[in-house]
Coordinates of C-alpha atoms in Angstrom, one line a residue:
M1 CA 33.6 51.1 47.7
A2 CA 32.1 47.8 46.4
G3 CA 28.6 47.6 45.1
I4 CA 25.8 45.2 46.3
L5 CA 24.5 41.9 44.9
Y6 CA 20.8 41.7 45.2
V7 CA 19.3 38.2 45.1
V8 CA 15.9 38.8 43.6
G9 CA 13.0 36.4 43.5
T10 CA 11.0 36.4 40.3
P11 CA 7.5 35.0 39.6
I12 CA 7.2 31.2 39.1
G13 CA 4.2 31.7 36.9
N14 CA 1.9 34.6 37.7
L15 CA 3.6 38.0 37.0
S16 CA 1.3 39.6 39.5
D17 CA 3.4 38.0 42.2
F18 CA 6.4 40.2 41.4
S19 CA 6.8 42.4 44.5
P20 CA 7.0 46.2 44.4
R21 CA 10.4 46.0 46.1
A22 CA 11.7 43.7 43.4
V23 CA 10.5 46.1 40.7
E24 CA 12.2 49.0 42.5
T25 CA 15.4 47.0 42.9
L26 CA 15.6 46.1 39.2
K27 CA 15.0 49.8 38.3
T28 CA 17.7 51.1 40.5
C29 CA 20.5 48.6 40.2
D30 CA 23.2 49.1 37.6
F31 CA 22.8 45.8 35.8
I32 CA 21.0 42.5 36.0
A33 CA 22.6 39.0 35.9
A34 CA 20.0 36.7 34.3
E35 CA 19.7 32.9 33.7
D36 CA 18.2 33.6 30.3
T37 CA 18.2 37.2 29.2
R38 CA 15.4 36.6 26.7
V39 CA 13.1 35.4 29.5
T40 CA 14.1 38.2 31.8
R41 CA 13.6 40.8 29.0
K42 CA 9.9 39.8 29.0
L43 CA 9.6 40.5 32.7
L44 CA 11.5 43.8 32.3
N45 CA 9.2 44.9 29.5
K46 CA 6.1 44.0 31.5
F47 CA 7.2 46.4 34.3
E48 CA 8.8 49.0 32.0
I49 CA 12.2 48.4 33.4
K50 CA 15.1 49.4 31.2
K51 CA 18.3 47.9 32.5
P52 CA 21.2 46.1 30.8
A53 CA 21.2 42.3 31.4
V54 CA 24.2 40.0 31.3
S55 CA 24.0 36.2 30.9
Y56 CA 24.8 34.1 33.9
Y57 CA 23.9 30.4 33.8
E58 CA 25.3 26.9 34.3
H59 CA 27.7 26.7 31.4
N60 CA 29.3 30.2 31.7
R61 CA 29.1 30.7 35.5
K62 CA 32.9 30.7 36.1
E63 CA 33.8 33.2 33.4
S64 CA 30.7 35.3 33.8
G65 CA 30.8 35.2 37.6
E66 CA 34.3 36.6 37.6
K67 CA 33.3 39.5 35.3
I68 CA 30.2 40.3 37.5
L69 CA 32.3 40.2 40.7
A70 CA 34.8 42.6 39.1
R71 CA 32.0 45.1 38.3
L72 CA 30.7 44.7 41.9
L73 CA 34.1 45.4 43.3
G74 CA 34.3 48.4 41.0
G75 CA 31.2 49.9 42.8
E76 CA 28.3 48.8 40.5
S77 CA 25.3 47.0 41.9
C78 CA 23.8 43.9 40.4
A79 CA 20.4 42.1 40.6
L80 CA 20.7 38.3 40.3
V81 CA 17.6 36.7 38.8
T82 CA 16.6 33.3 37.4
D83 CA 13.8 32.5 34.9
A84 CA 11.5 31.7 37.8
G85 CA 11.8 31.7 41.6
M86 CA 14.6 32.4 44.0
P87 CA 18.1 32.5 42.6
A88 CA 20.9 30.3 44.2
I89 CA 18.5 27.4 45.1
S90 CA 19.3 24.4 42.8
D91 CA 20.8 27.1 40.7
P92 CA 24.4 28.2 39.7
G93 CA 23.6 31.6 41.4
E94 CA 24.9 29.9 44.6
D95 CA 28.4 30.2 43.2
L96 CA 28.1 34.0 42.5
V97 CA 26.7 34.5 46.0
R98 CA 29.7 32.5 47.5
L99 CA 32.2 34.6 45.4
C100 CA 30.6 37.8 46.7
H101 CA 30.8 36.7 50.4
E102 CA 34.4 35.6 49.9
A103 CA 35.3 38.9 48.3
G104 CA 33.6 41.0 51.0
V105 CA 30.8 42.2 48.6
K106 CA 27.5 42.8 50.4
V107 CA 24.6 40.5 49.5
E108 CA 21.0 41.5 50.1
S109 CA 17.8 39.5 49.7
V110 CA 14.8 40.6 47.8
P111 CA 12.7 37.4 48.3
G112 CA 9.9 36.2 46.1
P113 CA 8.0 33.1 45.2
T114 CA 9.8 29.7 45.6
A115 CA 8.4 26.6 44.1
F116 CA 9.4 24.1 46.7
A117 CA 8.1 26.1 49.6
T118 CA 4.8 26.8 47.8
A119 CA 4.4 23.2 46.8
M120 CA 5.0 22.1 50.4
A121 CA 2.3 24.4 51.6
M122 CA -0.1 23.2 48.9
S123 CA 0.6 19.5 49.4
G124 CA -1.2 18.9 52.7
L125 CA 1.7 16.6 53.8
P126 CA 3.6 17.0 57.1
S127 CA 5.5 20.3 56.8
G128 CA 7.1 20.6 60.3
R129 CA 10.3 19.1 59.0
F130 CA 11.1 18.6 55.3
T131 CA 14.1 18.2 53.0
F132 CA 14.5 19.7 49.5
E133 CA 16.2 17.3 47.2
G134 CA 16.0 19.3 43.9
F135 CA 16.4 17.6 40.6
L136 CA 17.6 14.0 40.3
S137 CA 20.6 13.4 38.0
V138 CA 19.9 12.1 34.5
N139 CA 22.8 9.7 35.1
K140 CA 21.2 6.4 36.1
P141 CA 23.9 5.3 38.7
S142 CA 23.8 8.8 40.3
R143 CA 19.9 8.7 40.4
R144 CA 20.0 5.3 42.1
E145 CA 22.6 6.5 44.6
H146 CA 20.6 9.6 45.4
L147 CA 17.4 7.7 45.9
E148 CA 19.1 5.0 47.9
S149 CA 20.6 7.7 50.2
V150 CA 17.2 9.1 51.2
K151 CA 15.0 6.0 51.2
D152 CA 15.0 5.9 55.1
E153 CA 14.6 9.7 55.4
Q154 CA 11.7 10.3 57.8
R155 CA 11.1 14.0 56.8
T156 CA 8.8 14.9 53.9
M157 CA 10.9 15.1 50.7
I158 CA 10.5 17.5 47.9
F159 CA 11.8 17.0 44.3
Y160 CA 11.6 19.0 41.1
E161 CA 11.0 17.2 37.8
A162 CA 10.5 18.0 34.1
P163 CA 7.4 16.5 32.4
H164 CA 9.3 14.4 30.0
K165 CA 11.2 12.6 32.8
L166 CA 8.3 12.4 35.3
A167 CA 7.2 8.8 34.4
A168 CA 10.7 7.4 34.8
T169 CA 11.3 9.3 38.0
L170 CA 8.1 8.0 39.6
R171 CA 9.0 4.5 38.6
D172 CA 12.5 4.8 40.1
M173 CA 11.1 6.3 43.3
Y174 CA 8.5 3.5 43.7
Q175 CA 11.3 0.9 43.3
A176 CA 13.5 2.7 45.8
F177 CA 10.9 3.8 48.4
G178 CA 8.0 1.4 48.0
D179 CA 4.6 2.8 48.1
R180 CA 4.3 6.3 49.7
E181 CA 1.7 9.0 49.9
I182 CA 2.6 11.8 47.6
A183 CA 1.4 15.1 46.2
L184 CA 2.1 16.0 42.5
V185 CA 2.0 19.8 42.3
K186 CA 2.2 21.3 38.8
E187 CA 2.0 24.7 37.1
L188 CA 2.2 26.6 40.4
T189 CA 0.5 30.0 40.2
K190 CA -0.5 29.5 36.6
L191 CA -3.9 29.0 35.0
H192 CA -3.7 25.2 35.2
E193 CA -2.2 24.9 38.7
T194 CA -3.1 21.5 40.2
V195 CA -2.4 19.5 43.3
E196 CA -2.9 15.7 42.9
R197 CA -2.9 13.7 46.1
T198 CA -2.1 10.1 45.4
T199 CA 0.4 7.3 46.0
L200 CA 3.7 6.5 44.3
S201 CA 2.3 3.2 42.9
A202 CA -0.8 4.9 41.4
A203 CA 1.1 7.8 40.0
A204 CA 3.8 5.6 38.5
E205 CA 1.1 3.5 36.8
K206 CA -0.9 6.5 35.6
Y207 CA 1.9 8.5 34.1
A208 CA 3.4 5.5 32.4
E209 CA 0.3 5.7 30.2
I210 CA -0.6 9.4 30.2
P211 CA 2.1 11.8 29.0
P212 CA 2.3 14.6 31.6
K213 CA 2.4 18.3 30.8
G214 CA 3.8 21.2 32.9
E215 CA 6.6 21.5 35.4
F216 CA 6.2 19.3 38.5
V217 CA 7.1 19.4 42.1
I218 CA 6.9 16.0 43.8
V219 CA 6.2 16.0 47.5
I220 CA 6.7 12.6 49.1
S221 CA 5.9 11.5 52.7
G222 CA 8.9 10.4 54.7
A223 CA 9.7 6.8 55.7
E224 CA 8.0 5.4 58.7
K225 CA 10.1 5.3 61.8
K226 CA 11.6 1.9 62.3
V227 CA 10.6 0.3 65.6
E228 CA 13.4 -1.8 67.1
E229 CA 12.2 -5.4 67.8
W230 CA 13.1 -6.7 71.2
T231 CA 14.0 -10.4 71.6
L232 CA 14.1 -12.2 74.9
A233 CA 17.9 -12.4 74.7
R234 CA 18.1 -8.6 74.2
A235 CA 15.7 -7.9 77.1
V236 CA 17.6 -10.2 79.4
A237 CA 20.9 -8.5 78.4
Y238 CA 19.3 -5.1 79.2
A239 CA 18.0 -6.3 82.5
K240 CA 21.5 -7.8 83.4
E241 CA 23.1 -4.4 82.6
Q242 CA 20.5 -2.7 84.9
N243 CA 21.2 -5.3 87.6
E244 CA 25.0 -4.7 87.4
N245 CA 24.3 -0.9 87.7
G246 CA 22.7 -1.4 91.1
K247 CA 19.1 -2.4 90.6
S248 CA 17.8 -5.6 92.1
K249 CA 17.0 -8.5 89.7
S250 CA 13.3 -7.8 90.2
E251 CA 13.6 -4.1 89.5
A252 CA 15.8 -4.8 86.5
A253 CA 13.4 -7.3 85.0
K254 CA 10.5 -4.9 85.6
L255 CA 12.3 -2.1 83.8
A256 CA 13.3 -4.4 80.9
A257 CA 9.7 -5.6 80.6
H258 CA 8.4 -2.0 80.4
V259 CA 10.8 -1.1 77.5
S260 CA 10.6 -4.4 75.6
G261 CA 7.0 -5.5 76.0
I262 CA 8.2 -8.9 77.1
K263 CA 6.8 -10.5 80.2
K264 CA 8.7 -9.7 83.4
S265 CA 8.6 -13.4 84.5
E266 CA 10.4 -14.5 81.3
I267 CA 13.1 -11.9 81.7
Y268 CA 13.6 -12.7 85.4
K269 CA 13.9 -16.4 84.6
G270 CA 16.5 -15.5 82.0
L271 CA 18.4 -13.4 84.5
E272 CA 18.4 -16.3 87.0
E273 CA 19.8 -18.6 84.4
N274 CA 22.6 -16.2 83.6

């Protein structure tokens, strides 16, 4: 019988956020798949957990993933962790989870802190609908393509960024999006946690001069909904369509005036001329 892959959320800063269930899972699993075994070892030592850990990260995920899957198929259980937050979100762990599903290995969640959701809650920006965009590529054409693809996104957007790339990212975002309301959330759950509500233009200018410190989550307000502009010609065409569908010219002109904001008399005159 195959084992179980546990997807375990780890603290994003404050070790007190590690849940009792997560501690119990790491204590009872057979082994741990970690992004960086050195970082994970500190967490294990803190909670007096003695379990073997294997390395699973971006550059060894294919080879390591196959070995982990083989052990799971052999009946062992594994806890998948990252250095901070939920595995498999902007993280190579998604490949291991997919492999397990494809092989019929059971996957269970042991949720914990997640930076993008926490930052969204802390930002004060609209949270009813939002999109997580992760890290931008370091490749300039890919960065531009990514930003261009979401410039008209009306939902709140969330990005991750490292401090040494923040200034360039804010500049690129300002060029792509224009000025927007944003929240810069850094060092979540840590001693110097801050939420800075500002605008893209102000942030780009500030951090071009002041070297930032700490890991950042950038929360950006979505694009304003584009309002279609009605011309007289378009309103007349709309009224003509309504007239052909059975409404009188007067009724059609009235309806077109209501949706377009253009005077009924002007639309009716246009209908008569057509």
